[in-house]
XYZ file of C-alpha atoms in Angstrom:
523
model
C 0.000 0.000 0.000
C 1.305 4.100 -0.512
C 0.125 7.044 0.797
C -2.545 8.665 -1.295
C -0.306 11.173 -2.531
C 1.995 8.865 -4.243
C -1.313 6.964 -6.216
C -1.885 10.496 -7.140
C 1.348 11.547 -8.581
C 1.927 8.152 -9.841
C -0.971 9.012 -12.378
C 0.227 12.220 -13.102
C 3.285 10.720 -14.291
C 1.493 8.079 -15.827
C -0.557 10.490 -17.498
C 1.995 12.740 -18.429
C 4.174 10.274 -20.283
C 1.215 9.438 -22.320
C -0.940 6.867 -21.161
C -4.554 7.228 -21.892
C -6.515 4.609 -20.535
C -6.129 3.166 -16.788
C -7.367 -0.050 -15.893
C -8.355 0.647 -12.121
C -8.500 -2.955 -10.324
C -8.486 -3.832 -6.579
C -7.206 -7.573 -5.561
C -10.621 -8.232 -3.846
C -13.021 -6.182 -5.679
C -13.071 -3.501 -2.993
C -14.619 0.006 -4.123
C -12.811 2.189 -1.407
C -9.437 0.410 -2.948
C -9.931 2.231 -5.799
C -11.546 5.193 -5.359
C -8.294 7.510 -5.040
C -7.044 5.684 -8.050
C -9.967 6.790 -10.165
C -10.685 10.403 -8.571
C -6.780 10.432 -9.472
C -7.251 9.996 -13.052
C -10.571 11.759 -13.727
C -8.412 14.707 -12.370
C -5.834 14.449 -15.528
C -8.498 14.347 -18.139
C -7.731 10.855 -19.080
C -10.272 7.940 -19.224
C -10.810 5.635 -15.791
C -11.446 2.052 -16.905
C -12.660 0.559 -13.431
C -12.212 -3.208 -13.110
C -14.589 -6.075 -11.666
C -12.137 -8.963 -11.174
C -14.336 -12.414 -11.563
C -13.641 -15.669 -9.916
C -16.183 -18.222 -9.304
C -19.356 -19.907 -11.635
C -22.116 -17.551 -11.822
C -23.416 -20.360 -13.356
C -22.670 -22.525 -10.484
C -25.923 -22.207 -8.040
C -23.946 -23.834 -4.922
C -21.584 -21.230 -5.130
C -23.488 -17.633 -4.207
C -20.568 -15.628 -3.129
C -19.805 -14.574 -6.421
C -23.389 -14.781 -8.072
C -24.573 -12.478 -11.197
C -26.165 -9.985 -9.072
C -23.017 -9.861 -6.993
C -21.115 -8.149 -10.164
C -24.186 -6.847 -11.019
C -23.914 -4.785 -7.969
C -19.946 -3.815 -7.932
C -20.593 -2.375 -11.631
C -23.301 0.172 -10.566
C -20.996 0.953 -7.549
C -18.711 1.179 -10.039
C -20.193 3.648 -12.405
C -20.815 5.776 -9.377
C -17.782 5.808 -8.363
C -16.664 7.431 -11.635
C -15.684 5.103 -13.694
C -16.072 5.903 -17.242
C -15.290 2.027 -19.013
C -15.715 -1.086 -17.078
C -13.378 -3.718 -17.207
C -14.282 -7.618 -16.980
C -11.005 -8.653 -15.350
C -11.154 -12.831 -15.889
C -7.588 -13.352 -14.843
C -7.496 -17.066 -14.402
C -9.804 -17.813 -17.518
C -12.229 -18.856 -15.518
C -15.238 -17.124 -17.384
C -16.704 -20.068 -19.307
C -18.663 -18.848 -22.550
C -22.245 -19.019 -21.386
C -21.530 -17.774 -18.714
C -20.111 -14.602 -20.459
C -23.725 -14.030 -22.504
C -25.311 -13.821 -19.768
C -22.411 -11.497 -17.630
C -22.244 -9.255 -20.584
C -26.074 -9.425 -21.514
C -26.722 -8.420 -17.810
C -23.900 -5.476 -17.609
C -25.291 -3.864 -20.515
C -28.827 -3.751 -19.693
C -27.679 -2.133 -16.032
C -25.091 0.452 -16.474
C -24.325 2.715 -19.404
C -20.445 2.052 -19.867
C -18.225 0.709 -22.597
C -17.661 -3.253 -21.320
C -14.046 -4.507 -22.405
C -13.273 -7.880 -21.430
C -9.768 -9.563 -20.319
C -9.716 -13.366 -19.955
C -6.642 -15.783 -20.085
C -7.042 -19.128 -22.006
C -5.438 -21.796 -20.476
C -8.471 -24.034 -20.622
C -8.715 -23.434 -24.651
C -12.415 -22.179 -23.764
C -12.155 -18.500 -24.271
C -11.955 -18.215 -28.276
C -15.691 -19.252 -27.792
C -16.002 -16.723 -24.410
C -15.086 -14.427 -26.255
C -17.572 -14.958 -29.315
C -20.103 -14.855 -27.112
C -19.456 -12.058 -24.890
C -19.313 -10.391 -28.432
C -23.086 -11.694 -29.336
C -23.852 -10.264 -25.917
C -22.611 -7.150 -27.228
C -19.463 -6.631 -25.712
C -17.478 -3.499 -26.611
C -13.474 -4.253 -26.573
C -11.605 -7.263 -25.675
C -7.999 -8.780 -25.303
C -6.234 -10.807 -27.450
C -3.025 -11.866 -28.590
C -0.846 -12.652 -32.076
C -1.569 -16.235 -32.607
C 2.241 -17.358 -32.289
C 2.033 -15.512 -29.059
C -1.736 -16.675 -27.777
C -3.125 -19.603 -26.102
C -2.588 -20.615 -22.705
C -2.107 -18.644 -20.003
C -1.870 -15.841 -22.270
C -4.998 -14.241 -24.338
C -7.199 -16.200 -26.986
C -5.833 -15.754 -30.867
C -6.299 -12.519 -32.192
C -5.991 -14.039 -35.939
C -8.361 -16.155 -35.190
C -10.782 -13.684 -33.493
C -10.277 -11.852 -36.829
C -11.174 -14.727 -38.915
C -14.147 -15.848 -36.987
C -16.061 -12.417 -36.946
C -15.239 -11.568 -41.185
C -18.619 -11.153 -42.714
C -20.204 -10.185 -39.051
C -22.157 -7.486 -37.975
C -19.108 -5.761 -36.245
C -16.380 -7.442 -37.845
C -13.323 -6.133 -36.968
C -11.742 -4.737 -40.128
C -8.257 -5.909 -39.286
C -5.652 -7.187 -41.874
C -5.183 -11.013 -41.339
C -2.060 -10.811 -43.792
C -0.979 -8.263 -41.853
C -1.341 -9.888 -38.615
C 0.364 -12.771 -40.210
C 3.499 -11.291 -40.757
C 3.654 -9.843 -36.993
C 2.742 -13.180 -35.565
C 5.214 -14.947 -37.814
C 8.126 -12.512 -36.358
C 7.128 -13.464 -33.185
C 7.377 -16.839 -33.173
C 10.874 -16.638 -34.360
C 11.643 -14.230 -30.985
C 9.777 -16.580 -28.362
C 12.242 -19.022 -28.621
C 15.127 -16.631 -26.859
C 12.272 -16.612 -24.184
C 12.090 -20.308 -24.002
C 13.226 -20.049 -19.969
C 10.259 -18.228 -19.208
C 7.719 -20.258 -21.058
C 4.623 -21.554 -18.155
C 5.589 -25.511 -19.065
C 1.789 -26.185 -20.120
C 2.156 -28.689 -23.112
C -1.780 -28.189 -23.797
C -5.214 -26.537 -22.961
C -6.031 -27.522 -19.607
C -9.343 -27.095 -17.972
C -7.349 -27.802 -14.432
C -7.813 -24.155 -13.884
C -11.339 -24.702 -12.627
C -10.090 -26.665 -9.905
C -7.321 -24.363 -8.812
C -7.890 -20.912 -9.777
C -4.402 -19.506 -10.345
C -4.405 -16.600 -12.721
C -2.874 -16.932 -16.153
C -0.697 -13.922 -15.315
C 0.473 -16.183 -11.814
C 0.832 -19.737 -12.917
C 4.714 -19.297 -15.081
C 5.671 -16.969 -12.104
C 4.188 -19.500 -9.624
C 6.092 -22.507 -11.717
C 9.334 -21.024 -11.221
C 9.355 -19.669 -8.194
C 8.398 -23.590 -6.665
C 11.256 -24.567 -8.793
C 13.464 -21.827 -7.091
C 12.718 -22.894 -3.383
C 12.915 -26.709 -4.842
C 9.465 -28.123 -5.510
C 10.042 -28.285 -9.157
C 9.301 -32.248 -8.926
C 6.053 -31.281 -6.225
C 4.296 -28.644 -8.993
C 1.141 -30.701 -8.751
C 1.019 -30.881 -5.211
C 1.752 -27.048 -5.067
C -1.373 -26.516 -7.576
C -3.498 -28.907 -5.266
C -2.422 -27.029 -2.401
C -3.022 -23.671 -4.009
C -7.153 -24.842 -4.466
C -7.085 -25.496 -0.300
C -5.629 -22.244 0.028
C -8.153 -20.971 -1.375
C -11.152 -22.014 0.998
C -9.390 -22.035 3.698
C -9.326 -18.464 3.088
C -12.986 -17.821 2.553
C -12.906 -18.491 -1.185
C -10.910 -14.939 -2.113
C -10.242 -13.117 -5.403
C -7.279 -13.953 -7.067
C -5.605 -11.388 -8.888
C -2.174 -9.727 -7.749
C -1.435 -9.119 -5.069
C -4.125 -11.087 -3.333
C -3.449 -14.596 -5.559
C 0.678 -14.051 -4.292
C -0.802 -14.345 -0.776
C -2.387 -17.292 -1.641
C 0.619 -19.173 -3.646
C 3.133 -18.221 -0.827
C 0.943 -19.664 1.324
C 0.636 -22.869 -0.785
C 4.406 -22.913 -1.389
C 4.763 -22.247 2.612
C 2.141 -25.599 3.243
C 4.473 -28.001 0.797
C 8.072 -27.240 1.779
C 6.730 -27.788 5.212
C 4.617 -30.732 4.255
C 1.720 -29.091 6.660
C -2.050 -30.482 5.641
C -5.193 -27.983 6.780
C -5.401 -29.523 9.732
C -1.587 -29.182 10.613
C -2.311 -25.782 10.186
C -5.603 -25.720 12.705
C -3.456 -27.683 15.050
C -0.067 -26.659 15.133
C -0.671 -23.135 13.862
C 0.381 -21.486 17.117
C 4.039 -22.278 16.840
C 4.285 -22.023 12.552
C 5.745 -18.676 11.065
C 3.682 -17.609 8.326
C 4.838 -15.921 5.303
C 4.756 -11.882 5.725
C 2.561 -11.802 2.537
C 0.054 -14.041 4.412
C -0.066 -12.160 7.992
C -0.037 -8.596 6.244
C -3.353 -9.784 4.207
C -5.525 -10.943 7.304
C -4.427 -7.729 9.224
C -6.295 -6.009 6.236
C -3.228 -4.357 4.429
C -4.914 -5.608 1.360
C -8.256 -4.512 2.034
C -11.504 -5.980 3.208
C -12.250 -9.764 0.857
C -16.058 -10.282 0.396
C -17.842 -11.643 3.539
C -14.619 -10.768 5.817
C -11.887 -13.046 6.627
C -12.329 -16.651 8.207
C -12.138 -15.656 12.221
C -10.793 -18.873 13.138
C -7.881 -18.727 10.639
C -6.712 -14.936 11.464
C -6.394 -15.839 15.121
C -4.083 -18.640 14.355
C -2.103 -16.707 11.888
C -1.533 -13.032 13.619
C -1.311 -14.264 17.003
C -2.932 -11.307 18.446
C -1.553 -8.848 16.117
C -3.635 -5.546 14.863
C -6.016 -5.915 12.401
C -8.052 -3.429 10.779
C -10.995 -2.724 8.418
C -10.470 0.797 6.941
C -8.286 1.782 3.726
C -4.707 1.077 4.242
C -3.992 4.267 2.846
C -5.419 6.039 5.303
C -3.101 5.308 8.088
C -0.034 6.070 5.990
C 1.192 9.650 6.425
C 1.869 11.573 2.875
C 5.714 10.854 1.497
C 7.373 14.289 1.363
C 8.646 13.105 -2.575
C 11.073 16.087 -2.623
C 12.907 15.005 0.449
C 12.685 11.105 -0.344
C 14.568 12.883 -4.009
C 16.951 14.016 -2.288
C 18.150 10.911 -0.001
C 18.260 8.886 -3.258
C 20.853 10.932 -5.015
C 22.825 10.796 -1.551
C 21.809 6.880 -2.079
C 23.120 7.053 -6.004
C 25.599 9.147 -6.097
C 23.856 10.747 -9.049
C 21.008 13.547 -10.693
C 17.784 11.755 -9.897
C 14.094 12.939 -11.958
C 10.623 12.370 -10.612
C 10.603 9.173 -12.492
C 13.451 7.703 -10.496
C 12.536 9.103 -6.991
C 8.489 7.388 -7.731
C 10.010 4.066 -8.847
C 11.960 4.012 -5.486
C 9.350 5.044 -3.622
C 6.840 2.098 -4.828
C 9.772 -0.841 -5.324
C 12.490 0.392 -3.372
C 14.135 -2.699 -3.248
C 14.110 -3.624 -7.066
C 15.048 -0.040 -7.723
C 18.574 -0.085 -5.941
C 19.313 -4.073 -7.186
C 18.617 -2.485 -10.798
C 21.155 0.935 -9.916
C 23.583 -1.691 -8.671
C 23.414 -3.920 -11.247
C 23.479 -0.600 -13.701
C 26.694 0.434 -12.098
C 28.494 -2.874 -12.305
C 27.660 -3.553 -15.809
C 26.562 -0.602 -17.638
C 23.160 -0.393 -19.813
C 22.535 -3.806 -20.661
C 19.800 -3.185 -22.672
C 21.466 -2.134 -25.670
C 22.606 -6.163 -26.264
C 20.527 -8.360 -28.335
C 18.569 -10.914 -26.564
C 20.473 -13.880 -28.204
C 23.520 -12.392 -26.486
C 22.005 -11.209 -23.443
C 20.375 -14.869 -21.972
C 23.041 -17.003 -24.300
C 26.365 -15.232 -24.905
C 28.665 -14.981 -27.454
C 29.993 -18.186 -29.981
C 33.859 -18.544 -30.576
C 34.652 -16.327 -32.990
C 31.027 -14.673 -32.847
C 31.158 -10.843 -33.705
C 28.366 -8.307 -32.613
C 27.867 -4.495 -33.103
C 26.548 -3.204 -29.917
C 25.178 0.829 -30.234
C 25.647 2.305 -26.813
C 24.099 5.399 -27.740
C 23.140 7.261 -30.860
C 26.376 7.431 -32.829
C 28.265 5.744 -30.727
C 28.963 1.995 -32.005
C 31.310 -1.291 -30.620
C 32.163 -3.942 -32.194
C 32.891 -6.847 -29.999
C 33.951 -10.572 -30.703
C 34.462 -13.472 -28.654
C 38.206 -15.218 -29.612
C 38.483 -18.218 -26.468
C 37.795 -18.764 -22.739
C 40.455 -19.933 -21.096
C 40.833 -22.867 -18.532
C 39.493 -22.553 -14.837
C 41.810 -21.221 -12.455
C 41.990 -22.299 -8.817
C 39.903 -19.082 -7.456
C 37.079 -20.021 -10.072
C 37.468 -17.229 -12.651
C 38.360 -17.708 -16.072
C 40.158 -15.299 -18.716
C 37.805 -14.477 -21.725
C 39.811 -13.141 -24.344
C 38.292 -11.084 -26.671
C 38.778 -8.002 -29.431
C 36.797 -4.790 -29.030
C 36.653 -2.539 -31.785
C 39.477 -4.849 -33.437
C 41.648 -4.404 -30.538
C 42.918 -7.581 -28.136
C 41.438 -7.044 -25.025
C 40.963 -9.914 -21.763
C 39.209 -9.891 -18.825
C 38.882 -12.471 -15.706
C 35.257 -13.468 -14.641
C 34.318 -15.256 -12.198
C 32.714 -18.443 -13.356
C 29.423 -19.245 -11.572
C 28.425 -22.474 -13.169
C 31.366 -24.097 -11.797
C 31.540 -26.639 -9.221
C 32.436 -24.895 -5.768
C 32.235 -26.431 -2.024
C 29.140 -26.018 -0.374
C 28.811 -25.133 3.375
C 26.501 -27.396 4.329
C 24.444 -26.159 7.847
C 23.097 -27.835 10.650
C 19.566 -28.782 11.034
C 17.358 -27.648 13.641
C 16.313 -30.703 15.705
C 11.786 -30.384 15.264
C 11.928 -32.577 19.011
C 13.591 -29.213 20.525
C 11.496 -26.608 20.879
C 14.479 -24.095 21.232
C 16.232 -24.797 17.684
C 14.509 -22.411 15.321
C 14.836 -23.738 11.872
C 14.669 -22.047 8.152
C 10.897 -22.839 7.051
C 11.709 -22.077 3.136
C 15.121 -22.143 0.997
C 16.291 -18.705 0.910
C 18.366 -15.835 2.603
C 18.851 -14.205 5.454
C 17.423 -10.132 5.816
C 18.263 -9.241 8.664
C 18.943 -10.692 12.455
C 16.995 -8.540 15.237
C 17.957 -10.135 18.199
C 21.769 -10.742 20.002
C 23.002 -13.724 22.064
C 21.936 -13.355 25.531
C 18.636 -11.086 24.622
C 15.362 -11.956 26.658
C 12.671 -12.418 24.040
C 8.977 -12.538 25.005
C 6.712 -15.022 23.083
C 5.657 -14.097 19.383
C 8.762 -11.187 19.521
C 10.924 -11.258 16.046
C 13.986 -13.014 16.074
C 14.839 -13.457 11.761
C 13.620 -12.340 8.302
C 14.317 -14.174 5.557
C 13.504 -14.150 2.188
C 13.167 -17.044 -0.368
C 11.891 -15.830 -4.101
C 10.532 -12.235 -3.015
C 8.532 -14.139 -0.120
C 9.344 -12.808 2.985
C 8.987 -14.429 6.328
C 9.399 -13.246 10.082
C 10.879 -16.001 12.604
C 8.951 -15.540 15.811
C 10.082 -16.751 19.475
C 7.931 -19.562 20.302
C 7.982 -19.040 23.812
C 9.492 -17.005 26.250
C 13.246 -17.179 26.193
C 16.819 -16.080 26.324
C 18.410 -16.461 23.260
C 21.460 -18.967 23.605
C 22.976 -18.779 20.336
C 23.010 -17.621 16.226
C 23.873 -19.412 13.381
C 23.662 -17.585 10.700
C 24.418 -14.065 9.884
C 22.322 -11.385 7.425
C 22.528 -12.353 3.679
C 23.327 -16.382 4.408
C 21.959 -18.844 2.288
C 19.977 -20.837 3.686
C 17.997 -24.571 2.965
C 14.742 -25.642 4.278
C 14.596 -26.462 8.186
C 18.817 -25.006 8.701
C 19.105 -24.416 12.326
C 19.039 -20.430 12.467
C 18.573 -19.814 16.269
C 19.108 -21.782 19.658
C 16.482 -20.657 22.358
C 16.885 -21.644 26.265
């Protein structure tokens, strides 16, 4: 969450560097989430495209939360909240064509706004949503290059094309045209191959689980990350009991992270439900998961499971007003001039509001920037693969300004595990050592906490070490913080389980760290 004067200058920006239309969503469809956000752009002139996210079956009877005249209802609110388009966010693909006539049918008989629809297909249904959210009389929707389409990515927009020529609103796009863009992009995808969601073929799993198109590559890798490559199904599974156990939420970021660190949290640990009813007292939860049921997300239709937020925030604050209401304003000016202290360099606006929403990304990226320049201006062949022997590139730096750089040899590995790369740059011999990361090094491997002694404190996920907030010999009072660590952008908090004095650390801020590594002794 951010103050409300950083929403509001973040559209400013927005709107000043040109963008037109804002899609204006809220992770669990709540109105006073985004209510600044769309005041905020009405102010700039440009066009507020509010958002109902759907989940559920409104064609499903035995499952009311999320009936017809539930959306129904949020698009009116909607409308008079401002909004000026309305958005049909279906980010899992779970909007199954009939059930899109009759969402779309409904909308525009209700409200007076353009409807644009956004669905994912990954169950190879929504080619066929789409056709008949269009019979329904649907205004815009999404779609994507065929080469580029399918799966958890947006139906075919060649093939949307092809099925509506001759129609009543036919779209009037070029297929030969569209050809030769999807054509040059599937010879790119292949340099993307690493990022690719694994799904062989259409899958209509995603009514069982849920997971958002946009979440299930990101989801993939991270279990691979944190080592559950070989437990994905079990993760997915997982993800579905998630789910209900936390009142049957919307899914859409960042709510849906909550709910696949959670997941990810339940595996590594091999904890069922009940585990979680039962033993919940003495388990660490993910940061993601305790910030979320002390309302930092907002308020999920029907409220939050009682039973559940007791167990998980351990009589921690909770709260049911905006989040953004108990942050004071940033003072952007001031926060402007810590980062150039921070960067040793001119910062704009631009760079002070990236830092001040991802603050963390932001200085990896101006430290990454500084040790290897503007990587950006390399090919992508070059960038994920590297060079071949003998391989020459030209390399524009900036307008004008050209290099010419080819690969001769690597040489052999030396004992500290760099190599020499020798290489010519602008036809000149030139070598540098680099450290070699892919070879074989010896691994520190750490003691594991003992789960039949309550006062060894062990690692609940593969990660790092954030920070230590506690010293050998401190008193520490049930529930007090003792370790963050971090595994994949998931954060978790290492609580005292009980009263104690705290006998001895074992690891130290920025450690790696494996799955149940003994971190802290307690007496």
């Amino acid at each position: 969450n951010y103050p409300d004067n950083v929403i509001r200058k973040f559209v400013q920006l927005a709107a000043k560097s040109g963008i037109d239309v804002f899609r204006i969503f809220d992770s669990l469809n709540w109105i006073e989430g985004m209510q600044v956000a769309i005041d905020a752009v009405r102010e700039t002139g440009k066009i507020a495209e509010a958002t109902i996210c759907y989940t559920g079956d409104i064609l499903d009877a035995t499952r009311d939360k999320y009936s017809l005249q539930y959306y129904v209802d949020l698009a009116k609110q909607l409308e008079d909240a401002g909004a000026q388009m309305l958005a049909i966010k279906d980010m899992a693909g779970l909007l199954k064509p009939f059930a899109a006539y009759k969402l779309v049918k409904a909308l525009k008989e209700e409200i007076g706004l353009p409807i644009h629809l956004h669905t994912h297909d990954t169950s190879g249904n929504q080619m066929a949503t789409l056709i008949k959210a269009y019979e329904a009389g649907v205004d815009i929707v999404d779609a994507a290059l065929s080469s580029m389409s399918g799966f958890t990515s947006q139906p075919s927009l060649n093939g949307l094309v092809a099925s509506l020529q001759g129609q009543e609103r036919e779209t009037q796009l070029d297929l030969d045209h569209l050809q030769k863009l999807s054509d040059y992009w599937e010879d790119v995808r292949p340099f993307y191959e690493g990022f690719e969601s694994g799904i062989k073929a259409p899958t209509a799993e995603v009514y069982i689980h849920e997971m958002p198109g946009g979440q299930y590559s990101n989801l993939h890798q991270q279990a691979i990350a944190v080592g559950l490559g070989k437990r994905w199904e079990e993760v997915k599974k997982t993800y579905a009991i998630v789910n209900k156990m936390f009142g049957d939420i919307v899914k859409v970021t960042p709510s849906s992270k909550v709910v696949g660190d959670m997941a990810l949290y339940m595996v590594q640990n091999n904890l069922t439900e009940q585990d979680i009813y039962e033993r919940g007292e003495r388990l660490d939860f993910p940061e993601s998961v305790v910030q979320f049921f002390q309302g930092y997300l907002g308020q999920p239709p029907g409220g939050f499971p009682t039973k559940l937020r007791d167990i998980i925030l351990k009589g921690r604050d909770h709260f049911t007003c905006r989040p953004g209401e108990l942050l004071e304003p940033i003072d952007v000016e001031q926060v402007r001039i810590e980062l150039e202290e921070k960067t040793g360099r001119q910062v704009d606006e631009y760079d002070t509001m990236s830092y001040i929403m991802y603050p963390k990304v932001f200085l990896d990226r101006e430290k990454k920037t500084n040790e290897f320049g503007n990587v950006s201006v390399l090919d992508t062949p070059t960038f994920f693969y590297g060079l071949r022997f003998g391989e020459e590139i030209k390399v524009e730096i900036e307008k004008g300004k050209t290099l010419i750089v080819k690969l001769i040899t690597v040489g052999p590995l030396a004992a500290d595990g760099t190599r020499t790369v020798y290489y010519e740059l602008n036809g000149q011999p030139r070598e540098v050592n680099i450290r070699d990361l892919s070879a074989k090094t010896t691994v520190e491997v750490r003691r594991k906490a003992n789960p039949d002694e309550a006062g060894q404190v062990g690692a609940t996920m593969p990660g790092h070490v954030l920070k230590i907030l506690v010293d050998p010999g401190d008193k520490v009072k049930k529930g007090e913080h003792l370790v963050v660590t971090e595994a994949m952008k998931m954060e978790t908090t290492i609580q005292a389980p009980f009263d104690a004095e705290v006998k001895e650390i074992h690891v130290k801020s920025g450690d790696a760290i494996e799955t149940g590594d003994l971190l802290i002794e307690l007496g």
